[in-house]
Every structure is written in structure tokens, then in C-alpha cells.
């Protein structure tokens, strides 16, 4: 019998596995990406390795800088190398510099060739989710920016949570959620209600919509929910609602290509 080299393996979270399997059935076109996401979510469940790498935020960072701005992150080289190389092998991208790729993923730099970009983004998820868990208590009491207060990414989703329908923006990388006023564009801070609107699919208006800003032409998918999504569910929800992206893009709206805040984090 051959034993995998990864040491002790834990049982996976059954709910995540069921949701990923369901996504694979519904979106066979995204099979390759879902395979990588599934690996990243599995790695994220094994949090201890990554929680040990969570850095102290810079004390003198600018007020509007996310917690990981210019952070020096020291990872366990063997564990990080094993994880990134496993993901790279799965994506068939050849030999990679594990630490450099992880750093690119954390800072949202785009490595070349572009195929590496997806690997870098997904490779960083276990570390970023660990940062969000460990640093949750350090989040500023109020955060008015449209980008993630932990990792600087633009939100993937706006959630309207509970009976009071509080508007929360959610980061698809680290999973952080932060409250922001109802009528305010996450991307350009537009607050003029004449310039903010939404599209809703027939019959789903109560549950799903796409928020639009005519000032910056940005769009953000929104979901009404009783309870906030788990961090692992955000990217799965993003895939499940790709028909809403199509509708927004067809009307000339887009998600910003550049990160919300350049993180400039360094890994060692
Ligand atoms: Zn984030
Ligand atoms: Zn805008």
C-alpha cells in the first residue's frame, strides 16, 4: 500500500464536499477551476499550518490600508512548498517557485504566464483565510472603504443579512465581511442615488440582484440571506451566479481589473 506523504489526513467537511460536488455537476465547464478550489478549501480546513504564519499588522500603516498592507509573512517553507507544488501539479503549470507564487497570490500581482495567475490566487486562499480568522479582532471598528479591510481585494458579493437586511460586502479571498451603507458604490464611493441602480432576474428579485453604478460602470452581485455565507461558500456562490455576471457585462458593466488596494506584502 502506498501512503501519501502529506502526513496525517483529516476527514473533510462534508457540507463543503457536497457543495463542491453539486457545483461540478452544474458547471462541468469549470471542472479544472473547481478542482483547484476544492483543493484550496481542503487545505484551508487544515488551518494550524497557516495560522502560525499570520503576521502582526504594521502599527504605522496608513488609515485606509488593509491589515496585511506591507506585512512580512513568514511561512513554513516545507509546508508551503508542498501545498503550492501540489496545486501547481494539479493545474499542470510545470515547476514553480512556491514562495514567489504564494506572494503573488497574496498581493494580487499577476505572475506570468497567465495560467499561473489562477494557481497563485487559489494557492493564497488558505493563508488569507487564516489571516482573516486570526486578525478578526484587529479589524477597525468602522471601515468605509469598498475593498477588503484584511487583504485589499474588491468584494465578490454584497449580502443583505437577516431581518434588518444589513448590507455586508464579502471578500472572496479571505472571507471577511464588512458593513457598508446601502447606497454607496463599493468601487468609487458614489452615493448619488440617481447614479446607483440594480438589475434583478425575473422572480428572483427578493433574493438576487446586481447592483450597478453608472459613474464607474462597476457592478456587484447581491444576495439576500438569513445568515451570512461561510467563507468557503463565497466563491462557489460566485460561480453559481455567473448568469448574473453575463447580464451585467452585456450591459457594459464590469468588475475592476485592479485590486482595491495594492498590498505589497512580502513572504519569506
Ligand atoms: Zn479579503
Ligand atoms: Zn461606482
Coordinates of C-alpha atoms and ligand atoms in Angstrom, one line a residue:
X1 CA 0.0 0.0 0.0
X2 CA 1.3 3.5 -0.9
X3 CA 1.0 6.2 1.7
X4 CA 0.7 9.8 0.7
X5 CA 3.5 12.0 2.0
X6 CA 1.2 14.6 3.5
X7 CA 1.2 13.1 6.9
X8 CA -2.0 12.8 8.9
X9 CA -5.1 13.4 6.9
X10 CA -8.3 14.6 8.4
X11 CA -11.8 13.9 7.4
X12 CA -13.1 16.7 5.1
X13 CA -16.0 18.9 6.0
X14 CA -19.0 17.0 4.5
X15 CA -21.0 20.1 3.7
X16 CA -18.2 21.7 1.6
X17 CA -17.7 18.4 -0.3
X18 CA -21.4 18.2 -1.1
X19 CA -21.5 21.8 -2.3
X20 CA -18.4 21.3 -4.5
X21 CA -19.8 18.1 -6.0
X22 CA -23.0 19.9 -6.8
X23 CA -21.1 22.7 -8.4
X24 CA -19.2 20.2 -10.5
X25 CA -22.4 18.7 -11.8
X26 CA -23.9 22.1 -12.7
X27 CA -20.8 23.6 -14.1
X28 CA -18.8 21.0 -16.0
X29 CA -17.2 23.8 -17.9
X30 CA -15.5 24.9 -14.7
X31 CA -14.2 21.5 -13.7
X32 CA -10.5 22.5 -13.8
X33 CA -11.0 25.6 -11.6
X34 CA -13.3 23.7 -9.2
X35 CA -10.7 21.0 -8.8
X36 CA -8.2 23.7 -7.7
X37 CA -10.8 25.5 -5.5
X38 CA -11.7 22.2 -3.8
X39 CA -8.0 21.6 -3.1
X40 CA -7.7 25.1 -1.6
X41 CA -10.8 24.7 0.6
X42 CA -9.4 21.3 1.8
X43 CA -6.1 22.9 2.6
X44 CA -7.8 25.7 4.4
X45 CA -9.6 23.3 6.7
X46 CA -6.2 22.3 8.0
X47 CA -5.7 25.7 9.5
X48 CA -2.9 25.2 12.0
X49 CA 0.0 25.5 9.5
X50 CA -1.4 28.7 8.1
X51 CA -2.5 30.3 11.3
X52 CA 1.1 30.0 12.5
X53 CA 2.1 32.2 9.6
X54 CA -0.3 35.1 10.2
X55 CA 1.7 38.3 10.6
X56 CA 1.3 41.2 13.0
X57 CA -0.2 44.1 11.1
X58 CA 2.1 47.1 10.6
X59 CA 1.4 49.5 13.5
X60 CA 2.1 52.7 11.4
X61 CA 0.2 51.7 8.3
X62 CA -2.0 54.4 6.6
X63 CA -5.5 54.6 7.9
X64 CA -7.0 53.3 4.7
X65 CA -4.6 50.4 4.4
X66 CA -5.8 46.8 4.9
X67 CA -4.3 44.9 7.8
X68 CA -2.0 42.9 5.6
X69 CA -0.5 46.1 4.0
X70 CA 3.3 45.6 3.6
X71 CA 3.1 42.7 6.0
X72 CA 6.1 40.5 6.3
X73 CA 4.7 36.9 6.3
X74 CA 7.0 34.1 7.3
X75 CA 5.7 30.7 6.1
X76 CA 6.8 27.2 6.9
X77 CA 8.8 26.6 3.7
X78 CA 8.3 22.9 3.6
X79 CA 4.5 23.0 4.2
X80 CA 4.0 26.0 1.9
X81 CA 6.2 24.3 -0.8
X82 CA 4.3 21.1 -0.5
X83 CA 0.9 22.8 -0.8
X84 CA 1.8 25.1 -3.7
X85 CA 3.6 22.4 -5.7
X86 CA 0.6 20.1 -5.2
X87 CA -1.7 22.7 -6.6
X88 CA 0.6 23.6 -9.5
X89 CA 0.9 19.9 -10.4
X90 CA -2.9 19.7 -10.4
X91 CA -3.1 22.7 -12.7
X92 CA -0.3 21.3 -14.9
X93 CA 1.7 24.5 -15.0
X94 CA 5.1 22.9 -14.5
X95 CA 7.8 23.8 -12.0
X96 CA 7.0 26.8 -9.8
X97 CA 8.8 28.9 -7.1
X98 CA 6.3 28.2 -4.3
X99 CA 7.0 31.2 -2.1
X100 CA 7.1 33.6 -5.0
X101 CA 3.8 32.3 -6.3
X102 CA 2.2 32.5 -2.9
X103 CA 3.4 36.0 -2.5
X104 CA 1.9 37.0 -5.9
X105 CA -1.4 35.5 -4.9
X106 CA -1.5 37.3 -1.5
X107 CA -0.6 40.7 -3.1
X108 CA -2.8 40.1 -6.2
X109 CA 0.2 40.6 -8.5
X110 CA -0.2 38.8 -11.8
X111 CA 2.6 36.3 -12.4
X112 CA 3.5 35.2 -16.0
X113 CA 2.3 33.2 -17.8
X114 CA -1.4 34.0 -17.1
X115 CA -2.1 30.3 -16.3
X116 CA -0.1 30.8 -13.2
X117 CA -2.5 33.6 -12.1
X118 CA -5.3 31.3 -11.2
X119 CA -2.9 29.0 -9.3
X120 CA -1.5 32.0 -7.4
X121 CA -4.9 33.3 -6.5
X122 CA -6.2 29.9 -5.2
X123 CA -2.8 29.0 -3.5
X124 CA -3.2 32.1 -1.3
X125 CA -6.7 31.2 0.0
X126 CA -5.6 29.0 3.0
X127 CA -3.2 31.7 4.2
X128 CA -5.6 34.6 3.6
X129 CA -8.5 32.8 5.3
X130 CA -6.2 32.0 8.3
X131 CA -5.2 35.7 8.4
X132 CA -8.9 36.7 8.4
X133 CA -9.7 34.3 11.3
X134 CA -6.7 35.3 13.5
X135 CA -6.9 39.1 12.7
X136 CA -10.7 39.4 13.0
X137 CA -10.3 41.1 16.4
X138 CA -8.0 43.7 14.9
X139 CA -10.4 45.0 12.3
X140 CA -11.1 48.7 12.6
X141 CA -14.5 49.3 14.3
X142 CA -15.7 51.1 11.2
X143 CA -14.4 50.6 7.7
X144 CA -15.8 52.8 5.0
X145 CA -13.8 51.5 2.1
X146 CA -15.1 49.3 -0.7
X147 CA -12.1 47.0 -0.5
X148 CA -11.4 44.2 2.0
X149 CA -10.1 45.6 5.3
X150 CA -7.8 42.5 5.6
X151 CA -6.5 41.8 2.2
X152 CA -7.4 44.7 -0.1
X153 CA -9.5 42.8 -2.6
X154 CA -12.7 44.1 -4.1
X155 CA -15.8 42.3 -2.7
X156 CA -17.2 39.4 -4.7
X157 CA -20.6 39.8 -3.3
X158 CA -22.9 42.1 -1.3
X159 CA -25.1 40.3 1.3
X160 CA -28.3 41.6 2.8
X161 CA -28.4 39.8 6.0
X162 CA -31.2 39.0 8.4
X163 CA -34.4 40.8 9.1
X164 CA -32.8 44.2 9.1
X165 CA -31.2 43.5 5.7
X166 CA -27.8 44.9 6.8
X167 CA -25.6 45.3 3.8
X168 CA -22.3 43.4 4.1
X169 CA -19.6 43.3 1.5
X170 CA -17.8 39.9 1.3
X171 CA -14.3 39.2 0.2
X172 CA -13.9 36.0 -1.9
X173 CA -10.3 35.5 -0.9
X174 CA -10.0 35.8 2.9
X175 CA -13.8 35.6 3.5
X176 CA -14.0 38.8 5.6
X177 CA -17.4 40.6 5.7
X178 CA -17.7 44.3 6.4
X179 CA -20.8 46.6 6.7
X180 CA -21.2 49.4 4.3
X181 CA -24.2 51.8 3.8
X182 CA -26.9 50.7 1.4
X183 CA -26.5 53.4 -1.1
X184 CA -22.8 53.6 -1.8
X185 CA -20.8 52.2 -4.7
X186 CA -18.1 49.8 -3.3
X187 CA -15.7 50.7 -6.2
X188 CA -15.9 54.5 -6.5
X189 CA -17.8 55.6 -3.3
X190 CA -20.6 57.2 -5.4
X191 CA -23.6 58.0 -3.1
X192 CA -25.9 59.8 -5.5
X193 CA -28.9 57.5 -5.7
X194 CA -29.6 58.8 -9.2
X195 CA -26.4 57.1 -10.3
X196 CA -26.9 53.8 -8.5
X197 CA -29.3 51.1 -9.6
X198 CA -29.8 47.5 -9.9
X199 CA -30.9 44.6 -12.2
X200 CA -32.9 41.7 -10.9
X201 CA -33.7 38.4 -12.6
X202 CA -37.5 37.8 -13.0
X203 CA -38.9 36.1 -10.0
X204 CA -35.7 36.3 -8.0
X205 CA -35.9 39.9 -7.2
X206 CA -36.2 39.3 -3.5
X207 CA -33.1 37.0 -3.4
X208 CA -30.7 38.1 -6.1
X209 CA -29.8 41.3 -7.8
X210 CA -26.9 43.0 -9.5
X211 CA -26.0 46.4 -8.1
X212 CA -24.9 48.9 -10.8
X213 CA -23.1 52.2 -10.6
X214 CA -23.4 54.5 -13.7
X215 CA -20.4 56.6 -12.5
X216 CA -17.7 54.0 -12.7
X217 CA -19.7 51.3 -14.6
X218 CA -18.9 48.8 -11.9
X219 CA -21.3 46.0 -10.8
X220 CA -21.6 43.9 -7.8
X221 CA -23.8 40.8 -7.3
X222 CA -26.0 40.9 -4.3
X223 CA -27.8 38.2 -2.3
X224 CA -30.4 38.4 0.4
X225 CA -29.8 35.8 3.1
X226 CA -30.9 34.9 6.6
X227 CA -27.3 34.1 7.7
X228 CA -24.0 35.2 6.3
X229 CA -22.3 32.8 3.9
X230 CA -19.4 30.8 5.3
X231 CA -16.0 32.0 3.8
X232 CA -15.7 28.8 1.8
X233 CA -19.1 29.3 0.2
X234 CA -18.4 32.7 -1.4
X235 CA -16.5 31.6 -4.5
X236 CA -19.0 28.7 -5.0
X237 CA -21.8 31.2 -4.9
X238 CA -19.9 33.4 -7.3
X239 CA -19.7 30.5 -9.8
X240 CA -23.4 29.5 -9.3
X241 CA -24.5 33.1 -10.2
X242 CA -22.3 33.5 -13.3
X243 CA -25.5 34.2 -15.3
X244 CA -25.8 37.5 -13.4
X245 CA -22.3 38.5 -14.5
X246 CA -23.3 37.8 -18.1
X247 CA -26.3 40.1 -17.8
X248 CA -24.2 42.9 -16.2
X249 CA -21.3 42.6 -18.7
X250 CA -23.7 42.6 -21.7
X251 CA -25.0 46.0 -20.5
X252 CA -21.5 47.4 -20.4
X253 CA -20.7 47.0 -16.7
X254 CA -17.6 45.4 -15.3
X255 CA -15.7 44.5 -12.1
X256 CA -12.5 46.5 -11.6
X257 CA -9.4 44.7 -13.0
X258 CA -7.0 46.2 -10.5
X259 CA -7.0 45.2 -6.8
X260 CA -8.8 47.6 -4.4
X261 CA -5.6 48.4 -2.5
X262 CA -2.1 47.3 -3.5
X263 CA -1.0 45.1 -0.6
X264 CA 2.7 44.9 -1.3
X265 CA 3.0 42.1 1.3
X266 CA 6.3 40.1 1.3
X267 CA 6.7 36.4 2.0
X268 CA 9.7 34.7 3.4
Ligands
LIG1 ZN1 -10.0 39.8 1.9
LIG2 ZN1 -19.1 53.3 -8.8

